Amino acid sequence: MNQPIARLFSVVLVMFALLVAFTSRWTVFDASALRANPNNKRPGLEQQFVQRGQIVAADQTTVLAESVRQQGGIYVREYPLGPLFAPPLGYYDPNNGRTGLESYYNSSLAGSPAQQSSIIDQLEGKRTNGDEVVTTLDARAQQVAYAGLAGRPGAVIALVPSTGAIRVFADSPSYDPNQVKTAAGFKALLAQTKTTPLLNRVTQAQYAPGSTFKVVTAIAAIDSGRYTPNSVLSGKSPIVVSGQPLSNDSGTSYGKVSLSTALTESINTVWAQVALGVGAPTLQNYMNRLGFYNAPPIDLPSGEVAESGVRYNSRPGYLPVTGGADLGRVGIGEGGLEVTPLQMLMVAASVANGGRLMVPHLTQAIVNPDGQTVKTVAPRLYSTVMKPSTAKEVGLMMENVVNDGTGTQAALNGIGISVAGKTGTAQDCANLALLQCQANQVWFIAYAPVDHPKIAIAVTLEHQLNGFGGSIAAPIAKAVLEVLLRGGG
């Protein structure tokens, strides 16, 4: 072989090697990264020809999301119940992205892996169909929750304490995920900055919990052995905490009262003293066990789940209680404490389940197009928060709140079911300065039946001008508990 031919052969060989290398890079080694690149529109175009799997309610017959075939063979995502399940489901659109369960289980819904059929399969009309996601959600109870919220900004979430299976996940105001299918509709949703319908209040919004946090203080006090439900403290008002006066609701002053009575009447000055007596390290320990300072491990994208904690001294982020917080006020749900509704539900659920906190989850199974269950979501333990004896004692204290205290409007006497709960009312004036702090963040957390808990629940509503947790949030919890318990939970 002469030199010119040899050089030409070498050049061709090098070019062929480069061709193989670059082709292998994009088709093999970097294929996943290329498909995940937001600037790559091909996966979105491909997925329009895939019948994305359905998302269904716990009854496995109520369709929450489905893909409907259009002219030209493309599929469009539709949500038959509109806004009712938008908060947990999120939305899916090849152009506008995905959120919620649509995002978390995208690989299953889109086919796993999505649209990887061969060229021959595509020419023959064969497509990769997605798996069905079976949720834990109850459609009837979800409707009752929204009826109770009545368009007011707030959230309702309920689950089975023994398994963590979420039955209700309601966020108001909601939105219609069908609106995301058009650029104009999606832009209109993004423009609603005052009502923020795309904010998931159940897992992202952070509020002062008010007196519902006294349940956490009670857990730390009793489980640590420093107090019992019968421990007696002074309920006088006001007292000085961290150099500032702290009063009970309406300035009411009490004499010597037990911890049980202090929870029934929600006496601030007693629980501030208990928090100080317990100490910051112990309270911090129990908060950690309950999931504070960590994003709860729910089956939603990590960016859609916020943590809860204490913010103080105008410093960014959540800081440990041991770092100089106003411990007395934190113990009554103030002092810079911010929580999500999901976090406070986890508090109630831990008491209901004998001190064992289960991982909250929205899904029970993944079913392939052939009807075979390819994945079952089993209950998982998150943490052991307290001794069973502590959970029983705190539960009885919470039962007294509903029977004789601030939570009587949650009682289910009509159907003979006992309820354990705790009300909460915190000032909510961040966006209502002209109202001179007359607005409240109202709360109610609970579980029922007390002797054999089947459902735990948390309800909260933003900036309510007339009323408290016991008068606004508790009746909503009652209605949701009733429909779930009558239906077997």
Tab-separated table of C-alpha atoms in Angstrom:
chain	number	residue	atom	x	y	z
A	1	MET	CA	0.000	0.000	0.000
A	2	ASN	CA	1.558	3.329	-1.080
A	3	GLN	CA	1.799	6.281	1.292
A	4	PRO	CA	-1.130	8.402	-0.098
A	5	ILE	CA	-3.514	5.460	0.155
A	6	ALA	CA	-2.225	4.641	3.645
A	7	ARG	CA	-2.752	8.231	4.786
A	8	LEU	CA	-6.243	8.270	3.311
A	9	PHE	CA	-7.032	4.987	4.998
A	10	SER	CA	-5.790	6.373	8.336
A	11	VAL	CA	-7.933	9.497	7.971
A	12	VAL	CA	-11.013	7.414	7.136
A	13	LEU	CA	-10.300	5.115	10.084
A	14	VAL	CA	-9.945	8.057	12.485
A	15	MET	CA	-13.134	9.655	11.189
A	16	PHE	CA	-14.980	6.353	11.550
A	17	ALA	CA	-13.697	5.982	15.119
A	18	LEU	CA	-14.852	9.520	15.933
A	19	LEU	CA	-18.238	8.791	14.421
A	20	VAL	CA	-18.597	5.667	16.552
A	21	ALA	CA	-17.443	7.539	19.667
A	22	PHE	CA	-19.837	10.459	19.256
A	23	THR	CA	-22.736	8.185	18.276
A	24	SER	CA	-22.086	5.975	21.299
A	25	ARG	CA	-21.894	9.020	23.538
A	26	TRP	CA	-25.376	10.292	22.679
A	27	THR	CA	-27.093	6.946	22.174
A	28	VAL	CA	-25.518	4.984	25.041
A	29	PHE	CA	-23.336	6.756	27.596
A	30	ASP	CA	-25.070	10.148	27.781
A	31	ALA	CA	-28.509	9.047	26.578
A	32	SER	CA	-30.166	9.563	29.974
A	33	ALA	CA	-28.665	13.018	30.415
A	34	LEU	CA	-29.711	14.007	26.912
A	35	ARG	CA	-33.280	12.913	27.494
A	36	ALA	CA	-33.363	14.772	30.809
A	37	ASN	CA	-32.038	17.989	29.284
A	38	PRO	CA	-34.896	20.549	29.393
A	39	ASN	CA	-33.771	21.947	26.030
A	40	ASN	CA	-34.284	18.568	24.366
A	41	LYS	CA	-37.852	18.565	23.060
A	42	ARG	CA	-37.749	15.111	21.491
A	43	PRO	CA	-38.746	13.141	24.640
A	44	GLY	CA	-41.787	15.382	25.039
A	45	LEU	CA	-42.743	14.871	21.405
A	46	GLU	CA	-42.268	11.116	21.731
A	47	GLN	CA	-44.365	10.909	24.882
A	48	GLN	CA	-47.323	12.479	23.105
A	49	PHE	CA	-47.655	9.174	21.246
A	50	VAL	CA	-47.544	7.125	24.464
A	51	GLN	CA	-50.718	6.286	26.379
A	52	ARG	CA	-49.653	7.505	29.786
A	53	GLY	CA	-50.914	5.351	32.662
A	54	GLN	CA	-53.993	6.299	34.644
A	55	ILE	CA	-53.975	7.574	38.202
A	56	VAL	CA	-56.929	6.237	40.191
A	57	ALA	CA	-58.393	6.650	43.670
A	58	ALA	CA	-58.132	4.010	46.399
A	59	ASP	CA	-61.318	2.330	45.154
A	60	GLN	CA	-59.417	1.604	41.889
A	61	THR	CA	-62.438	2.706	39.835
A	62	THR	CA	-62.494	6.498	40.237
A	63	VAL	CA	-60.198	7.868	37.538
A	64	LEU	CA	-58.220	10.915	38.622
A	65	ALA	CA	-55.977	11.280	35.568
A	66	GLU	CA	-55.990	9.634	32.147
A	67	SER	CA	-54.550	10.051	28.652
A	68	VAL	CA	-57.091	10.421	25.823
A	69	ARG	CA	-56.160	9.721	22.203
A	70	GLN	CA	-56.643	12.591	19.773
A	71	GLN	CA	-56.560	12.883	16.002
A	72	GLY	CA	-53.136	12.085	14.612
A	73	GLY	CA	-52.499	9.451	17.272
A	74	ILE	CA	-51.274	11.777	20.006
A	75	TYR	CA	-52.481	11.538	23.607
A	76	VAL	CA	-53.572	14.434	25.814
A	77	ARG	CA	-53.610	14.273	29.614
A	78	GLU	CA	-57.026	14.888	31.145
A	79	TYR	CA	-58.242	15.208	34.724
A	80	PRO	CA	-61.934	14.193	34.966
A	81	LEU	CA	-62.437	15.698	38.443
A	82	GLY	CA	-60.701	18.980	37.682
A	83	PRO	CA	-59.430	20.834	40.770
A	84	LEU	CA	-60.539	18.176	43.288
A	85	PHE	CA	-57.257	16.246	43.269
A	86	ALA	CA	-54.868	18.766	41.723
A	87	PRO	CA	-52.767	19.260	44.920
A	88	PRO	CA	-51.578	15.635	45.242
A	89	LEU	CA	-51.657	14.743	41.519
A	90	GLY	CA	-50.032	17.889	40.200
A	91	TYR	CA	-50.126	18.166	36.421
A	92	TYR	CA	-48.444	16.739	33.338
A	93	ASP	CA	-47.921	18.387	29.973
A	94	PRO	CA	-45.094	17.684	27.485
A	95	ASN	CA	-44.550	21.426	27.019
A	96	ASN	CA	-45.214	22.809	30.511
A	97	GLY	CA	-43.652	20.104	32.660
A	98	ARG	CA	-44.970	18.014	35.504
A	99	THR	CA	-45.477	18.195	39.280
A	100	GLY	CA	-46.910	16.114	42.131
A	101	LEU	CA	-47.517	12.404	41.661
A	102	GLU	CA	-47.329	12.968	37.908
A	103	SER	CA	-43.680	13.878	38.402
A	104	TYR	CA	-42.775	11.474	41.212
A	105	TYR	CA	-44.035	8.423	39.296
A	106	ASN	CA	-43.277	9.731	35.812
A	107	SER	CA	-41.122	6.751	34.806
A	108	SER	CA	-43.947	4.346	35.654
A	109	LEU	CA	-46.742	6.451	34.164
A	110	ALA	CA	-44.846	7.120	30.930
A	111	GLY	CA	-43.649	3.539	30.517
A	112	SER	CA	-40.458	2.298	32.116
A	113	PRO	CA	-38.320	3.327	30.372
A	114	ALA	CA	-40.489	5.743	28.452
A	115	GLN	CA	-40.797	5.280	24.683
A	116	GLN	CA	-37.770	3.013	24.195
A	117	SER	CA	-39.375	0.766	21.566
A	118	SER	CA	-37.354	-0.076	18.472
A	119	ILE	CA	-37.773	1.570	15.074
A	120	ILE	CA	-39.414	-1.610	13.804
A	121	ASP	CA	-41.890	-1.562	16.705
A	122	GLN	CA	-42.723	2.065	15.958
A	123	LEU	CA	-43.279	1.324	12.256
A	124	GLU	CA	-45.587	-1.537	13.259
A	125	GLY	CA	-47.581	0.809	15.472
A	126	LYS	CA	-46.416	-0.704	18.762
A	127	ARG	CA	-46.145	1.805	21.620
A	128	THR	CA	-44.931	1.675	25.210
A	129	ASN	CA	-47.978	2.132	27.461
A	130	GLY	CA	-47.558	3.455	30.984
A	131	ASP	CA	-48.392	1.750	34.275
A	132	GLU	CA	-51.387	2.681	36.404
A	133	VAL	CA	-50.806	4.390	39.759
A	134	VAL	CA	-53.314	3.388	42.444
A	135	THR	CA	-53.471	6.038	45.155
A	136	THR	CA	-54.658	5.838	48.762
A	137	LEU	CA	-57.049	8.780	48.279
A	138	ASP	CA	-60.769	8.750	49.093
A	139	ALA	CA	-62.891	10.769	46.639
A	140	ARG	CA	-65.902	11.234	48.950
A	141	ALA	CA	-63.818	12.487	51.855
A	142	GLN	CA	-61.860	14.780	49.531
A	143	GLN	CA	-65.145	16.376	48.433
A	144	VAL	CA	-66.218	16.853	52.057
A	145	ALA	CA	-62.896	18.506	52.871
A	146	TYR	CA	-63.290	21.033	50.057
A	147	ALA	CA	-66.884	21.687	51.049
A	148	GLY	CA	-65.646	22.553	54.540
A	149	LEU	CA	-62.895	24.831	53.283
A	150	ALA	CA	-65.513	26.568	51.119
A	151	GLY	CA	-62.965	28.392	48.995
A	152	ARG	CA	-61.060	29.793	51.970
A	153	PRO	CA	-57.265	29.444	51.839
A	154	GLY	CA	-56.190	26.458	53.878
A	155	ALA	CA	-55.525	22.743	53.905
A	156	VAL	CA	-56.953	19.434	55.095
A	157	ILE	CA	-54.937	16.213	55.256
A	158	ALA	CA	-55.920	12.884	56.788
A	159	LEU	CA	-54.267	9.470	56.964
A	160	VAL	CA	-54.441	6.022	58.533
A	161	PRO	CA	-52.051	6.213	61.528
A	162	SER	CA	-51.155	2.512	61.523
A	163	THR	CA	-49.970	2.555	57.886
A	164	GLY	CA	-49.372	6.182	56.858
A	165	ALA	CA	-51.799	5.836	53.920
A	166	ILE	CA	-53.140	9.313	53.091
A	167	ARG	CA	-56.900	9.450	52.561
A	168	VAL	CA	-57.428	13.206	52.119
A	169	PHE	CA	-55.068	15.781	50.621
A	170	ALA	CA	-56.925	19.050	50.057
A	171	ASP	CA	-55.408	22.475	49.413
A	172	SER	CA	-57.490	25.598	48.870
A	173	PRO	CA	-57.531	27.420	46.561
A	174	SER	CA	-56.910	24.600	44.126
A	175	TYR	CA	-56.637	24.845	40.343
A	176	ASP	CA	-57.798	22.935	37.296
A	177	PRO	CA	-54.845	20.907	35.931
A	178	ASN	CA	-56.662	20.703	32.580
A	179	GLN	CA	-55.790	24.387	32.212
A	180	VAL	CA	-52.091	23.518	31.921
A	181	LYS	CA	-52.629	22.015	28.450
A	182	THR	CA	-52.518	25.439	26.789
A	183	ALA	CA	-49.783	28.043	27.004
A	184	ALA	CA	-52.344	30.746	27.808
A	185	GLY	CA	-53.963	28.670	30.533
A	186	PHE	CA	-50.652	27.835	32.170
A	187	LYS	CA	-49.545	31.459	32.010
A	188	ALA	CA	-52.797	32.510	33.683
A	189	LEU	CA	-52.150	30.100	36.560
A	190	LEU	CA	-48.634	31.414	37.058
A	191	ALA	CA	-49.981	34.984	37.105
A	192	GLN	CA	-52.202	34.322	40.141
A	193	THR	CA	-49.606	35.503	42.646
A	194	LYS	CA	-52.100	36.622	45.293
A	195	THR	CA	-54.069	33.392	45.612
A	196	THR	CA	-51.056	31.174	44.693
A	197	PRO	CA	-53.093	28.131	43.564
A	198	LEU	CA	-49.907	26.307	42.488
A	199	LEU	CA	-48.516	26.488	46.040
A	200	ASN	CA	-49.138	23.177	47.783
A	201	ARG	CA	-50.303	24.340	51.195
A	202	VAL	CA	-50.322	20.808	52.590
A	203	THR	CA	-46.597	20.258	52.145
A	204	GLN	CA	-45.067	23.622	51.243
A	205	ALA	CA	-46.835	26.355	53.219
A	206	GLN	CA	-45.427	27.094	56.667
A	207	TYR	CA	-47.536	28.558	59.443
A	208	ALA	CA	-47.346	29.192	63.176
A	209	PRO	CA	-49.101	26.146	64.710
A	210	GLY	CA	-50.420	27.899	67.789
A	211	SER	CA	-51.626	25.659	70.585
A	212	THR	CA	-51.591	22.464	68.514
A	213	PHE	CA	-47.858	22.399	69.274
A	214	LYS	CA	-48.683	21.948	72.965
A	215	VAL	CA	-49.163	18.284	72.041
A	216	VAL	CA	-45.449	18.141	71.144
A	217	THR	CA	-44.550	19.843	74.422
A	218	ALA	CA	-46.764	17.357	76.288
A	219	ILE	CA	-45.070	14.407	74.541
A	220	ALA	CA	-41.612	15.677	75.526
A	221	ALA	CA	-42.710	16.466	79.080
A	222	ILE	CA	-44.357	13.114	79.827
A	223	ASP	CA	-42.137	10.753	77.823
A	224	SER	CA	-38.987	12.254	79.350
A	225	GLY	CA	-40.407	11.542	82.807
A	226	ARG	CA	-40.166	15.147	83.940
A	227	TYR	CA	-43.929	15.593	84.204
A	228	THR	CA	-47.101	13.516	84.349
A	229	PRO	CA	-50.648	14.430	83.275
A	230	ASN	CA	-51.343	15.084	86.955
A	231	SER	CA	-48.380	17.411	87.537
A	232	VAL	CA	-49.640	20.723	88.961
A	233	LEU	CA	-48.463	24.182	87.912
A	234	SER	CA	-49.727	27.731	88.285
A	235	GLY	CA	-51.984	29.056	85.554
A	236	LYS	CA	-51.790	32.690	86.550
A	237	SER	CA	-51.684	35.307	83.817
A	238	PRO	CA	-49.613	37.168	82.798
A	239	ILE	CA	-46.167	35.780	83.524
A	240	VAL	CA	-42.791	36.970	82.257
A	241	VAL	CA	-41.134	34.752	79.649
A	242	SER	CA	-37.839	35.803	78.063
A	243	GLY	CA	-38.251	39.239	79.541
A	244	GLN	CA	-41.698	39.819	78.023
A	245	PRO	CA	-45.195	39.319	79.484
A	246	LEU	CA	-47.075	36.232	78.288
A	247	SER	CA	-50.829	35.976	78.807
A	248	ASN	CA	-53.537	33.381	78.488
A	249	ASP	CA	-56.362	33.767	75.992
A	250	SER	CA	-58.503	36.795	76.978
A	251	GLY	CA	-56.101	37.335	79.886
A	252	THR	CA	-57.824	34.650	81.969
A	253	SER	CA	-55.871	33.746	85.081
A	254	TYR	CA	-56.067	30.274	86.646
A	255	GLY	CA	-54.954	28.874	89.967
A	256	LYS	CA	-53.108	25.601	90.379
A	257	VAL	CA	-54.003	23.243	87.527
A	258	SER	CA	-52.860	19.842	86.260
A	259	LEU	CA	-51.217	19.385	82.886
A	260	SER	CA	-54.321	17.566	81.697
A	261	THR	CA	-56.525	20.523	82.615
A	262	ALA	CA	-53.999	22.912	81.065
A	263	LEU	CA	-54.330	21.112	77.733
A	264	THR	CA	-58.126	20.961	77.982
A	265	GLU	CA	-58.300	24.714	78.545
A	266	SER	CA	-55.219	25.463	76.416
A	267	ILE	CA	-53.517	27.504	79.140
A	268	ASN	CA	-50.513	29.266	77.628
A	269	THR	CA	-48.721	30.157	80.837
A	270	VAL	CA	-48.667	26.550	82.047
A	271	TRP	CA	-47.271	25.147	78.808
A	272	ALA	CA	-44.642	27.868	78.577
A	273	GLN	CA	-43.457	26.810	82.037
A	274	VAL	CA	-43.467	23.153	80.983
A	275	ALA	CA	-41.345	23.911	77.913
A	276	LEU	CA	-38.835	25.761	80.070
A	277	GLY	CA	-38.848	22.896	82.566
A	278	VAL	CA	-38.282	20.309	79.847
A	279	GLY	CA	-35.419	22.306	78.353
A	280	ALA	CA	-34.333	23.004	74.809
A	281	PRO	CA	-32.253	19.815	74.236
A	282	THR	CA	-35.127	17.525	75.223
A	283	LEU	CA	-37.733	19.433	73.225
A	284	GLN	CA	-35.382	19.452	70.234
A	285	ASN	CA	-34.923	15.686	70.554
A	286	TYR	CA	-38.661	14.990	70.364
A	287	MET	CA	-39.130	17.463	67.525
A	288	ASN	CA	-36.484	15.575	65.570
A	289	ARG	CA	-38.239	12.277	66.240
A	290	LEU	CA	-41.454	13.770	64.883
A	291	GLY	CA	-39.764	14.884	61.670
A	292	PHE	CA	-39.133	18.579	62.343
A	293	TYR	CA	-36.066	20.005	60.578
A	294	ASN	CA	-36.406	17.414	57.820
A	295	ALA	CA	-38.608	17.272	54.745
A	296	PRO	CA	-41.135	14.455	55.372
A	297	PRO	CA	-40.504	11.399	53.157
A	298	ILE	CA	-43.810	11.551	51.306
A	299	ASP	CA	-44.004	10.318	47.687
A	300	LEU	CA	-43.839	13.765	46.109
A	301	PRO	CA	-40.897	15.547	44.440
A	302	SER	CA	-38.444	16.838	47.039
A	303	GLY	CA	-38.841	20.425	45.885
A	304	GLU	CA	-42.540	20.285	46.742
A	305	VAL	CA	-42.080	19.266	50.387
A	306	ALA	CA	-40.879	21.759	52.994
A	307	GLU	CA	-39.504	21.149	56.463
A	308	SER	CA	-40.748	22.650	59.711
A	309	GLY	CA	-38.738	24.340	62.440
A	310	VAL	CA	-37.948	27.499	64.392
A	311	ARG	CA	-36.925	30.737	62.716
A	312	TYR	CA	-35.653	33.532	64.964
A	313	ASN	CA	-33.308	36.511	65.261
A	314	SER	CA	-34.042	37.370	61.623
A	315	ARG	CA	-31.571	34.699	60.567
A	316	PRO	CA	-32.207	32.636	57.418
A	317	GLY	CA	-33.341	29.035	57.608
A	318	TYR	CA	-34.569	26.984	60.530
A	319	LEU	CA	-32.330	26.926	63.578
A	320	PRO	CA	-32.165	24.386	66.439
A	321	VAL	CA	-34.232	25.172	69.509
A	322	THR	CA	-30.969	24.906	71.435
A	323	GLY	CA	-29.550	27.872	69.519
A	324	GLY	CA	-31.240	30.558	71.594
A	325	ALA	CA	-34.953	30.329	70.787
A	326	ASP	CA	-37.628	31.819	73.026
A	327	LEU	CA	-38.266	28.367	74.471
A	328	GLY	CA	-41.378	29.268	76.448
A	329	ARG	CA	-43.132	30.669	73.382
A	330	VAL	CA	-41.950	27.850	71.125
A	331	GLY	CA	-43.577	25.474	73.620
A	332	ILE	CA	-46.975	27.037	72.904
A	333	GLY	CA	-46.507	27.169	69.132
A	334	GLU	CA	-45.141	30.683	68.790
A	335	GLY	CA	-41.615	32.158	69.018
A	336	GLY	CA	-40.841	31.879	65.312
A	337	LEU	CA	-42.044	28.279	64.990
A	338	GLU	CA	-43.311	27.429	61.476
A	339	VAL	CA	-44.896	24.151	60.425
A	340	THR	CA	-46.576	22.537	57.454
A	341	PRO	CA	-50.003	20.905	57.818
A	342	LEU	CA	-48.380	17.561	56.987
A	343	GLN	CA	-45.985	17.957	59.915
A	344	MET	CA	-48.783	18.578	62.401
A	345	LEU	CA	-50.674	15.590	61.013
A	346	MET	CA	-47.581	13.504	61.747
A	347	VAL	CA	-47.735	14.716	65.363
A	348	ALA	CA	-51.340	13.549	65.763
A	349	ALA	CA	-50.628	10.280	63.934
A	350	SER	CA	-47.715	9.412	66.233
A	351	VAL	CA	-49.954	9.689	69.296
A	352	ALA	CA	-52.717	7.728	67.596
A	353	ASN	CA	-50.362	4.868	66.660
A	354	GLY	CA	-48.998	4.271	70.140
A	355	GLY	CA	-45.886	6.374	69.608
A	356	ARG	CA	-44.844	4.796	66.300
A	357	LEU	CA	-44.785	7.312	63.434
A	358	MET	CA	-45.289	5.756	60.001
A	359	VAL	CA	-44.054	7.217	56.711
A	360	PRO	CA	-46.940	9.133	55.056
A	361	HIS	CA	-47.664	8.030	51.496
A	362	LEU	CA	-50.136	8.738	48.692
A	363	THR	CA	-49.771	5.522	46.707
A	364	GLN	CA	-50.698	1.909	47.394
A	365	ALA	CA	-49.670	0.130	44.171
A	366	ILE	CA	-48.347	0.321	40.612
A	367	VAL	CA	-50.195	-1.877	38.078
A	368	ASN	CA	-48.865	-2.605	34.581
A	369	PRO	CA	-51.001	-2.571	31.390
A	370	ASP	CA	-51.553	-6.344	31.751
A	371	GLY	CA	-53.212	-5.828	35.126
A	372	GLN	CA	-50.298	-7.191	37.124
A	373	THR	CA	-49.211	-5.413	40.301
A	374	VAL	CA	-45.557	-4.585	39.793
A	375	LYS	CA	-45.084	-2.641	43.009
A	376	THR	CA	-46.890	-2.485	46.347
A	377	VAL	CA	-46.213	0.368	48.761
A	378	ALA	CA	-45.907	-1.272	52.176
A	379	PRO	CA	-46.154	0.611	55.494
A	380	ARG	CA	-42.780	1.814	56.768
A	381	LEU	CA	-41.763	3.044	60.210
A	382	TYR	CA	-40.394	6.595	60.244
A	383	SER	CA	-39.465	6.716	63.917
A	384	THR	CA	-40.443	5.590	67.397
A	385	VAL	CA	-41.375	8.917	68.939
A	386	MET	CA	-42.494	7.896	72.420
A	387	LYS	CA	-43.417	4.995	74.659
A	388	PRO	CA	-46.893	3.475	74.163
A	389	SER	CA	-47.784	4.548	77.704
A	390	THR	CA	-46.951	8.167	76.851
A	391	ALA	CA	-49.077	8.024	73.700
A	392	LYS	CA	-52.004	6.682	75.734
A	393	GLU	CA	-51.695	9.410	78.370
A	394	VAL	CA	-51.345	12.226	75.820
A	395	GLY	CA	-54.257	10.749	73.864
A	396	LEU	CA	-56.514	10.825	76.901
A	397	MET	CA	-55.535	14.456	77.478
A	398	MET	CA	-56.471	15.212	73.859
A	399	GLU	CA	-59.768	13.365	74.303
A	400	ASN	CA	-60.599	15.714	77.187
A	401	VAL	CA	-60.020	18.662	74.839
A	402	VAL	CA	-62.836	17.400	72.596
A	403	ASN	CA	-65.124	16.240	75.406
A	404	ASP	CA	-64.845	19.231	77.727
A	405	GLY	CA	-62.480	21.832	76.311
A	406	THR	CA	-61.811	23.974	73.261
A	407	GLY	CA	-62.470	21.202	70.709
A	408	THR	CA	-66.074	20.246	71.477
A	409	GLN	CA	-67.232	21.091	67.948
A	410	ALA	CA	-65.284	18.074	66.662
A	411	ALA	CA	-67.167	15.581	68.839
A	412	LEU	CA	-68.816	12.667	67.013
A	413	ASN	CA	-71.365	11.901	69.694
A	414	GLY	CA	-74.058	11.367	67.082
A	415	ILE	CA	-72.365	8.207	65.803
A	416	GLY	CA	-70.864	7.129	69.120
A	417	ILE	CA	-67.189	7.636	68.204
A	418	SER	CA	-64.703	9.249	70.588
A	419	VAL	CA	-62.305	11.871	69.217
A	420	ALA	CA	-58.962	13.077	70.589
A	421	GLY	CA	-57.832	16.469	69.363
A	422	LYS	CA	-56.196	19.830	69.952
A	423	THR	CA	-57.164	23.268	68.757
A	424	GLY	CA	-54.765	26.019	67.771
A	425	THR	CA	-55.075	29.730	67.027
A	426	ALA	CA	-52.106	31.888	66.064
A	427	GLN	CA	-51.926	35.479	64.932
A	428	ASP	CA	-51.709	35.745	61.144
A	429	CYS	CA	-50.987	39.301	60.106
A	430	ALA	CA	-48.172	39.045	57.574
A	431	ASN	CA	-50.396	40.284	54.748
A	432	LEU	CA	-53.052	42.060	56.772
A	433	ALA	CA	-51.227	44.873	58.546
A	434	LEU	CA	-54.184	47.248	58.313
A	435	LEU	CA	-56.322	44.869	60.358
A	436	GLN	CA	-54.087	45.371	63.400
A	437	CYS	CA	-53.483	41.659	63.882
A	438	GLN	CA	-57.121	40.662	64.204
A	439	ALA	CA	-56.599	37.794	61.746
A	440	ASN	CA	-55.853	34.268	62.920
A	441	GLN	CA	-54.278	31.099	61.573
A	442	VAL	CA	-56.694	28.493	62.918
A	443	TRP	CA	-55.893	24.810	63.482
A	444	PHE	CA	-57.271	21.508	64.602
A	445	ILE	CA	-55.428	18.184	64.781
A	446	ALA	CA	-57.144	14.990	65.864
A	447	TYR	CA	-57.604	11.251	65.563
A	448	ALA	CA	-60.486	8.815	66.071
A	449	PRO	CA	-61.712	6.500	67.466
A	450	VAL	CA	-59.634	7.009	70.603
A	451	ASP	CA	-59.607	3.324	71.627
A	452	HIS	CA	-58.760	2.006	68.119
A	453	PRO	CA	-57.548	4.893	65.933
A	454	LYS	CA	-58.331	4.566	62.240
A	455	ILE	CA	-57.921	8.163	61.007
A	456	ALA	CA	-55.722	11.102	62.013
A	457	ILE	CA	-56.360	14.563	60.585
A	458	ALA	CA	-55.004	18.106	60.453
A	459	VAL	CA	-56.984	21.159	59.350
A	460	THR	CA	-55.792	24.741	59.053
A	461	LEU	CA	-57.136	27.944	57.490
A	462	GLU	CA	-55.338	31.209	56.832
A	463	HIS	CA	-56.143	34.738	58.082
A	464	GLN	CA	-59.581	34.089	59.609
A	465	LEU	CA	-61.066	37.255	61.087
A	466	ASN	CA	-63.895	35.836	63.167
A	467	GLY	CA	-63.243	32.676	65.102
A	468	PHE	CA	-60.711	30.234	66.438
A	469	GLY	CA	-59.436	26.748	65.772
A	470	GLY	CA	-62.236	25.206	67.788
A	471	SER	CA	-64.996	27.064	65.948
A	472	ILE	CA	-63.621	27.056	62.370
A	473	ALA	CA	-61.207	24.161	61.857
A	474	ALA	CA	-62.727	21.591	64.236
A	475	PRO	CA	-66.105	21.321	62.420
A	476	ILE	CA	-64.280	20.617	59.135
A	477	ALA	CA	-62.309	17.847	60.814
A	478	LYS	CA	-65.517	16.431	62.248
A	479	ALA	CA	-67.163	16.219	58.826
A	480	VAL	CA	-64.165	14.530	57.212
A	481	LEU	CA	-63.702	12.095	60.102
A	482	GLU	CA	-67.356	11.139	59.951
A	483	VAL	CA	-67.320	10.260	56.247
A	484	LEU	CA	-64.067	8.314	56.534
A	485	LEU	CA	-65.099	6.396	59.638
A	486	ARG	CA	-68.523	5.595	58.295
A	487	GLY	CA	-66.828	4.292	55.172
A	488	GLY	CA	-64.435	2.145	57.158
A	489	GLY	CA	-61.441	4.508	57.046
